[in-house]
Coordinates of C-alpha atoms in Angstrom, one line a residue:
X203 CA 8.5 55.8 6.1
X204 CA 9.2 52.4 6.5
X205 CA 9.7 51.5 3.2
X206 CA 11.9 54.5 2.8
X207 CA 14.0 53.6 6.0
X208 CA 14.3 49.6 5.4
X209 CA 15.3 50.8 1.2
X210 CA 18.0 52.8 2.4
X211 CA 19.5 50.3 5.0
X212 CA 19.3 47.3 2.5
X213 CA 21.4 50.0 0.0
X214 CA 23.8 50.9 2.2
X215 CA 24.2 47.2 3.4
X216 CA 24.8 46.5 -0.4
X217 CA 27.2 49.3 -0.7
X218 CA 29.3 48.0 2.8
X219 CA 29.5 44.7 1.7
X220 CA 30.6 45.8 -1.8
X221 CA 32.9 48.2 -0.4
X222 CA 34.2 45.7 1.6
X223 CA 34.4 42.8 -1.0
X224 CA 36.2 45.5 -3.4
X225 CA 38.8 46.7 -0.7
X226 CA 40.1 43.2 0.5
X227 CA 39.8 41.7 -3.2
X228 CA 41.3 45.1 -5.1
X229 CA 42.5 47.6 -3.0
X230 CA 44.9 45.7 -0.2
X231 CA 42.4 46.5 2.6
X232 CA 42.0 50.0 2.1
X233 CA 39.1 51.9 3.9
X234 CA 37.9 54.7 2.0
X235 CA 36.3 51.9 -0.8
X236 CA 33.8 50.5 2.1
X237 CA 33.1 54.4 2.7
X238 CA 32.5 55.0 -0.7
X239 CA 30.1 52.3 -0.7
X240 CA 28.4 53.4 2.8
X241 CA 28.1 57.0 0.7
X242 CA 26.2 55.4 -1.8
X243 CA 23.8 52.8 -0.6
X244 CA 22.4 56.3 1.2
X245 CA 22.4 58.4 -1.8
X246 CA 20.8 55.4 -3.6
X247 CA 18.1 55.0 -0.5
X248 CA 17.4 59.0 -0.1
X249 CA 17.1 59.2 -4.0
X250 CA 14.4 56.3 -4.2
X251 CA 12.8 57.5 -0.9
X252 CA 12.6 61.3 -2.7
X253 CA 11.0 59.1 -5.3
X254 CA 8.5 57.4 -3.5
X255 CA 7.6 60.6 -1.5
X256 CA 7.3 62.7 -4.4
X257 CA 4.8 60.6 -6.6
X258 CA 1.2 61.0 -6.2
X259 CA 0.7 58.0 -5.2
X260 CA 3.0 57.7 -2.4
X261 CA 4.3 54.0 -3.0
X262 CA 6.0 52.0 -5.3
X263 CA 4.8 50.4 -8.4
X264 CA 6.8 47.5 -9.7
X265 CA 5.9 46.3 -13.1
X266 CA 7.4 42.2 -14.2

């Protein structure tokens, strides 16, 4: 669980700060871009946390 939970708050800090970046940069300060991000820094996080918890292993393997 904690890889799952600390995953999908480092995606949806991503998607703030992109949000963010992309409404003061292209969108003259408009919310719903940093929402949009929020919306998919979770959907990232919950899809690689289905991930993790559906594999029979039960973590992550990273391959350089």
């Amino acid at each position: 669980w904690d890889v799952v939970l600390s995953n999908t708050l480092v995606k949806t800090g991503l998607g703030f700060g992109g949000g963010v970046l992309a409404s003061v940069l292209l969108f003259k300060r408009r919310a719903w871009p940093v929402w949009l991000g929020i919306g998919f820094g979770i959907g990232r996080g919950y899809a690689e946390g289905d991930a993790i918890f559906r594999s029979p292993v039960g973590i992550r393997n990273v391959k350089a």
